[in-house]
Tab-separated table of C-alpha atoms in Angstrom:
chain	number	residue	atom	x	y	z
A	288	MET	CA	-74.238	55.362	31.094
A	289	SER	CA	-77.519	54.207	32.640
A	290	ILE	CA	-77.580	51.425	35.204
A	291	TYR	CA	-79.856	49.507	32.846
A	292	THR	CA	-77.109	49.174	30.213
A	293	HIS	CA	-74.391	48.356	32.746
A	294	PRO	CA	-72.583	45.058	31.935
A	295	ASP	CA	-73.573	43.535	35.281
A	296	ASN	CA	-77.265	44.196	34.641
A	297	GLN	CA	-76.993	42.878	31.077
A	298	GLU	CA	-75.366	39.701	32.368
A	299	LEU	CA	-78.184	39.292	34.895
A	300	LEU	CA	-80.850	39.518	32.163
A	301	TRP	CA	-78.899	37.194	29.871
A	302	ASN	CA	-78.641	34.502	32.558
A	303	ILE	CA	-82.378	34.718	33.258
A	304	ILE	CA	-83.511	34.288	29.652
A	305	ASN	CA	-81.028	31.458	29.107
A	306	GLN	CA	-82.842	29.491	31.801
A	307	ASN	CA	-86.196	29.798	30.019
A	308	HIS	CA	-87.263	26.637	28.217
A	309	TYR	CA	-89.255	28.369	25.467
A	310	ILE	CA	-86.457	30.766	24.527
A	311	ASN	CA	-83.857	27.993	24.400
A	312	THR	CA	-86.179	25.772	22.334
A	313	TYR	CA	-86.886	28.491	19.827
A	314	PHE	CA	-83.264	29.539	19.273
A	315	ILE	CA	-81.912	25.987	19.064
A	316	GLN	CA	-82.511	26.034	15.320
A	317	PHE	CA	-80.561	29.271	14.824
A	318	PRO	CA	-76.880	30.108	15.343
A	319	ASN	CA	-75.798	31.799	18.535
A	320	GLN	CA	-75.162	35.095	16.748
A	321	LYS	CA	-78.880	35.499	16.033
A	322	LYS	CA	-79.768	35.075	19.695
A	323	ASP	CA	-77.173	37.682	20.701
A	324	PHE	CA	-78.453	40.094	18.062
A	325	TRP	CA	-82.071	39.580	19.167
A	326	PHE	CA	-81.114	40.187	22.820
A	327	LYS	CA	-79.282	43.450	22.012
A	328	THR	CA	-82.170	44.629	19.809
A	329	VAL	CA	-84.739	44.210	22.590
A	330	ILE	CA	-82.438	45.900	25.139
A	331	GLU	CA	-81.884	48.842	22.795
A	332	ALA	CA	-85.613	49.251	22.125
A	333	ILE	CA	-86.497	49.324	25.827
A	334	TYR	CA	-83.585	51.669	26.601
A	335	ASN	CA	-84.690	54.126	23.892
A	336	LYS	CA	-88.225	53.974	25.249
A	337	ASN	CA	-87.022	54.824	28.799
A	338	SER	CA	-83.816	56.768	28.150
A	339	SER	CA	-83.590	58.437	31.545
A	340	PRO	CA	-79.955	59.153	32.506
A	341	ASN	CA	-80.468	58.468	36.211
A	342	ILE	CA	-82.886	55.827	37.435
A	343	THR	CA	-83.541	54.407	40.876
A	344	LYS	CA	-83.390	50.774	41.899
A	345	ASP	CA	-87.173	50.493	41.756
A	346	GLU	CA	-87.202	51.874	38.220
A	347	LEU	CA	-84.413	49.460	37.246
A	348	TYR	CA	-86.431	46.588	38.718
A	349	LYS	CA	-89.483	47.633	36.657
A	350	MET	CA	-87.412	47.975	33.446
A	351	ASN	CA	-85.855	44.528	33.933
A	352	GLN	CA	-89.322	43.050	34.479
A	353	ASP	CA	-90.630	44.659	31.306
A	354	THR	CA	-87.583	43.414	29.402
A	355	ILE	CA	-88.127	39.778	30.406
A	356	PHE	CA	-91.869	39.910	29.730
A	357	THR	CA	-91.263	41.534	26.344
A	358	MET	CA	-88.728	38.877	25.339
A	359	ILE	CA	-91.047	36.044	26.396
A	360	GLN	CA	-93.992	37.625	24.589
A	361	ILE	CA	-91.963	37.964	21.379
A	362	ILE	CA	-90.922	34.306	21.512
A	363	ARG	CA	-94.516	33.196	22.208
A	364	GLU	CA	-95.777	35.083	19.183
A	365	LYS	CA	-93.065	33.622	16.957
A	366	MET	CA	-93.756	30.125	18.235
A	367	ALA	CA	-97.493	30.622	17.573
A	368	GLU	CA	-96.729	31.625	14.003
A	369	VAL	CA	-94.596	28.512	13.518
A	370	THR	CA	-97.363	26.349	14.996
A	371	LYS	CA	-99.994	27.836	12.687
A	372	SER	CA	-97.824	27.338	9.601
A	373	THR	CA	-97.276	23.634	10.359
A	374	ASN	CA	-101.003	22.693	10.316
A	375	ASN	CA	-101.594	22.810	14.066
A	376	HIS	CA	-98.587	20.550	14.830
A	377	THR	CA	-96.948	21.472	18.081
A	378	ILE	CA	-93.679	23.272	17.978
A	379	PHE	CA	-92.056	20.544	20.021
A	380	ASN	CA	-92.876	17.842	17.422
A	381	ASN	CA	-91.531	19.867	14.497
A	382	PRO	CA	-88.147	18.495	13.262
A	383	ILE	CA	-86.879	22.017	12.711
A	384	THR	CA	-87.253	22.866	16.377
A	385	GLN	CA	-86.168	19.549	17.861
A	386	ILE	CA	-83.382	19.880	20.390
A	387	GLU	CA	-80.256	18.329	19.004
A	388	PRO	CA	-78.363	15.953	21.304
A	389	GLN	CA	-75.160	17.989	21.284
A	390	PHE	CA	-77.011	21.004	22.770
A	391	GLN	CA	-78.906	19.154	25.480
A	392	SER	CA	-76.030	19.386	27.962
A	393	HIS	CA	-76.075	23.217	27.747
A	394	ILE	CA	-79.799	23.622	28.519
A	395	ILE	CA	-81.103	23.968	32.062
A	396	ASN	CA	-84.065	21.653	32.373
A	397	THR	CA	-86.975	23.373	34.099
A	398	PRO	CA	-90.291	21.829	35.086
A	399	PRO	CA	-93.233	22.468	32.747
A	400	ILE	CA	-94.932	25.767	33.440
A	401	THR	CA	-98.694	25.859	33.404
A	402	PRO	CA	-100.494	28.999	32.175
A	403	ASP	CA	-101.802	29.666	35.679
A	404	ASN	CA	-98.461	30.065	37.488
A	405	ARG	CA	-96.129	31.025	34.621
A	406	GLN	CA	-96.033	34.705	35.449
A	407	GLU	CA	-95.492	33.945	39.111
A	408	VAL	CA	-92.504	31.725	38.319
A	409	PHE	CA	-90.969	34.434	36.139
A	410	ASN	CA	-91.465	36.969	38.894
A	411	ASN	CA	-89.818	34.685	41.419
A	412	GLN	CA	-86.847	34.066	39.156
A	413	PHE	CA	-86.435	37.726	38.440
A	414	THR	CA	-86.781	38.653	42.113
A	415	GLU	CA	-84.071	36.158	43.041
A	416	ARG	CA	-81.725	37.474	40.373
A	417	GLN	CA	-82.463	41.048	41.353
A	418	ARG	CA	-81.653	40.233	44.968
A	419	GLU	CA	-78.298	38.760	43.911
A	420	TYR	CA	-77.567	41.834	41.811
A	421	ASP	CA	-78.410	44.184	44.701
A	422	SER	CA	-76.195	42.204	47.059
A	423	MET	CA	-73.262	42.606	44.651
A	424	LEU	CA	-73.754	46.385	44.476
A	425	GLU	CA	-74.273	46.789	48.211
A	426	LYS	CA	-71.310	48.237	50.059
A	427	LYS	CA	-70.825	46.298	53.253
A	428	ALA	CA	-69.222	48.023	56.202
A	429	PRO	CA	-66.010	46.392	57.405
A	430	VAL	CA	-66.190	44.300	60.523
A	431	ASP	CA	-64.958	46.053	63.651
A	432	VAL	CA	-61.628	44.664	64.758
A	433	ASP	CA	-61.119	44.187	68.476
A	434	PHE	CA	-57.441	44.671	69.360
A	435	ARG	CA	-57.891	43.925	73.042
A	436	ASP	CA	-56.246	40.880	74.542
A	437	LYS	CA	-58.610	37.975	74.809
A	438	ILE	CA	-56.576	36.229	77.532
A	439	GLU	CA	-56.530	37.777	80.974
A	440	ASP	CA	-53.352	37.351	83.012
A	441	GLY	CA	-54.422	36.250	86.432
A	442	VAL	CA	-52.458	35.670	89.617
A	443	ILE	CA	-50.134	32.653	89.484
A	444	GLN	CA	-51.297	30.200	92.117
A	445	ASN	CA	-48.888	27.273	91.667
A	446	MET	CA	-45.506	29.006	91.553
A	447	ASP	CA	-43.652	26.087	93.200
A	448	GLU	CA	-44.965	23.608	90.652
A	449	LEU	CA	-44.018	25.894	87.771
A	450	ILE	CA	-40.470	26.281	89.099
A	451	LYS	CA	-40.147	22.531	89.566
A	452	THR	CA	-41.420	21.882	86.033
A	453	HIS	CA	-39.020	24.461	84.609
A	454	LEU	CA	-36.065	22.877	86.423
A	455	GLN	CA	-36.989	19.444	85.118
A	456	GLN	CA	-37.167	20.769	81.575
A	457	ARG	CA	-33.806	22.428	82.072
A	458	GLU	CA	-32.235	19.159	83.234
A	459	GLU	CA	-33.669	17.308	80.255
A	460	GLU	CA	-32.209	19.909	77.890
A	461	LEU	CA	-28.805	19.639	79.561
A	462	LYS	CA	-28.866	15.871	79.126
A	463	ILE	CA	-29.638	16.264	75.443
A	464	PHE	CA	-27.118	18.997	74.616
A	465	ALA	CA	-24.349	18.082	77.094
A	466	PRO	CA	-20.980	17.056	75.562
A	467	PRO	CA	-20.119	13.350	75.654
A	468	PRO	CA	-18.046	12.176	78.651
A	469	ILE	CA	-14.283	11.722	78.272
A	470	VAL	CA	-13.382	8.021	78.138
A	471	PRO	CA	-9.742	7.152	79.055
A	472	THR	CA	-7.797	5.361	76.348
A	473	LYS	CA	-7.036	1.733	77.065
A	474	THR	CA	-3.470	0.493	76.464
A	475	ASP	CA	-1.896	-2.955	76.411
A	476	ASN	CA	0.897	-1.883	78.782
A	477	PRO	CA	-0.559	-1.509	82.295
A	478	THR	CA	2.459	0.464	83.562
A	479	MET	CA	2.181	3.055	80.855
A	480	VAL	CA	0.704	6.319	82.056
A	481	ILE	CA	-1.064	8.527	79.578
A	482	GLU	CA	-0.338	12.098	80.430
A	483	PRO	CA	-2.818	14.785	79.523
A	484	THR	CA	-1.942	16.609	76.412
A	485	VAL	CA	-0.521	20.042	76.991
A	486	GLN	CA	-1.021	22.666	74.426
A	487	LYS	CA	2.299	23.762	73.020
A	488	PRO	CA	3.042	27.459	72.990
A	489	ILE	CA	2.787	29.087	69.654
A	490	SER	CA	6.316	29.784	68.442
A	491	GLU	CA	7.160	32.931	66.622
A	492	PRO	CA	7.693	32.598	62.916
A	493	THR	CA	11.322	31.957	61.978
A	494	ILE	CA	13.243	34.404	59.861
A	495	ASN	CA	14.833	32.946	56.763
A	496	HIS	CA	18.386	33.706	55.526
A	497	ASP	CA	17.409	36.399	53.042
A	498	ASN	CA	15.459	38.380	55.617
A	499	MET	CA	18.350	38.094	58.080
A	500	SER	CA	20.863	39.507	55.585
A	501	ILE	CA	18.551	42.406	54.809
A	502	LEU	CA	18.153	43.114	58.514
A	503	VAL	CA	21.941	43.111	59.068
A	504	SER	CA	22.457	45.487	56.139
A	505	LEU	CA	19.880	47.874	57.508
A	506	GLN	CA	21.469	47.845	60.957
A	507	LYS	CA	24.885	48.578	59.430
A	508	MET	CA	23.501	51.470	57.421
A	509	MET	CA	21.902	52.932	60.517
A	510	PHE	CA	25.188	52.640	62.423
A	511	ASP	CA	27.124	54.396	59.613
A	512	LEU	CA	24.562	57.165	59.480
A	513	SER	CA	24.832	57.661	63.225
A	514	ASN	CA	28.645	57.966	62.994
A	515	SER	CA	28.391	60.423	60.127
A	516	ILE	CA	25.983	62.591	62.069
A	517	THR	CA	28.330	62.587	65.072
A	518	GLU	CA	31.317	63.623	62.917
A	519	ILE	CA	29.346	66.452	61.340
A	520	LYS	CA	28.353	67.713	64.779
A	521	ASN	CA	32.003	67.683	65.921
A	522	GLU	CA	33.164	69.592	62.843
A	523	ILE	CA	30.490	72.225	63.365
A	524	LEU	CA	31.534	72.616	67.008
A	525	GLU	CA	35.209	72.913	66.046
A	526	LEU	CA	34.442	75.591	63.472
A	527	LYS	CA	32.499	77.547	66.034
A	528	ASN	CA	35.416	77.402	68.488
A	529	LYS	CA	37.907	78.570	65.845
A	530	ASN	CA	35.684	81.459	64.914
A	531	ILE	CA	35.357	82.550	68.519
A	532	SER	CA	39.143	82.419	69.156
A	533	LYS	CA	39.836	84.391	65.992
A	534	GLN	CA	37.391	87.070	67.006
A	535	PHE	CA	39.030	87.259	70.420
A	536	GLU	CA	42.507	87.711	68.895
A	537	ASN	CA	41.263	90.488	66.662
A	538	PHE	CA	39.721	92.167	69.622
A	539	GLN	CA	43.021	92.040	71.604
A	540	SER	CA	45.070	93.449	68.702
A	541	THR	CA	42.660	96.346	68.427
A	542	ASP	CA	43.061	97.153	72.140
A	543	ASN	CA	46.889	97.108	71.868
A	544	LEU	CA	46.800	99.490	68.930
A	545	ILE	CA	44.633	101.919	70.844
A	546	ASP	CA	46.985	101.840	73.856
A	547	PHE	CA	50.045	102.465	71.673
A	548	SER	CA	48.456	105.484	69.996
A	549	SER	CA	47.534	107.060	73.300
A	550	ASN	CA	51.108	106.682	74.615
A	551	GLU	CA	52.618	108.443	71.584
A	552	SER	CA	50.270	111.332	71.935
A	553	ASN	CA	51.235	111.829	75.576
A	554	ALA	CA	54.960	111.817	74.710
A	555	GLU	CA	54.555	114.559	72.142
A	556	ASN	CA	52.768	116.736	74.601
A	557	ILE	CA	55.588	116.384	77.098
A	558	THR	CA	58.307	117.415	74.633
A	559	MET	CA	56.467	120.511	73.475
A	560	VAL	CA	56.394	122.228	76.932
A	561	PRO	CA	58.983	125.249	76.913
A	562	ASP	CA	61.638	125.642	79.469
A	563	GLU	CA	60.945	128.719	81.677
A	564	ASN	CA	64.532	129.102	82.805
């Protein structure tokens, strides 16, 4: 889209023509839709006449100038036709073109323009609007930010005074936040001595009757289990001793049997020897 048909440029042209006294006077007798349609028609005609896709700022300035001059020229011709058809009565005295009171607040009153300086005034208005439009499109560089410290730390000259001031501030703070003093309690009896309160030691929580019975039952069960374990150990030890003694007896009987067999064998050998005589 060309810069000429950009919404910002169209708004600039619309604001300029709305400040023209002749254009506002002519269109006061018509509805607003006709003025909008007329504006778009003129813009389209000039755009089709100079339909360059890319134009410079100077070319845009020239096209905007031609647009304003064309619009003013069209209105002047139409106003001349109306003047001629009303028997040389001025357009401003014609009831059809009188400005109605309800529209007067929306019109920007401009001083009367003489034929000698009219073009110069239009050029000045357009130049001012063009300058505002260029300033909106201009990309301004951001301001350099200086991160350096603005305050220089110099040598402290009055150290003693600073310390004294700090100590005074400290004393004032202590006076403000210090706890209130302890005031002794007055009694009617002058001989009565109020002793300082001593914090009582925290006693252990007492055990109720149910918990005590459960504790006794548990202790009894543990004692019975300990006795049972001791009895089992004694029985195991006794069984081991019996087994060892039985094995020892068997071992002794086996040795006696072996000795008896060897003695019988020796006796038989002695009886079997023949007598030589």
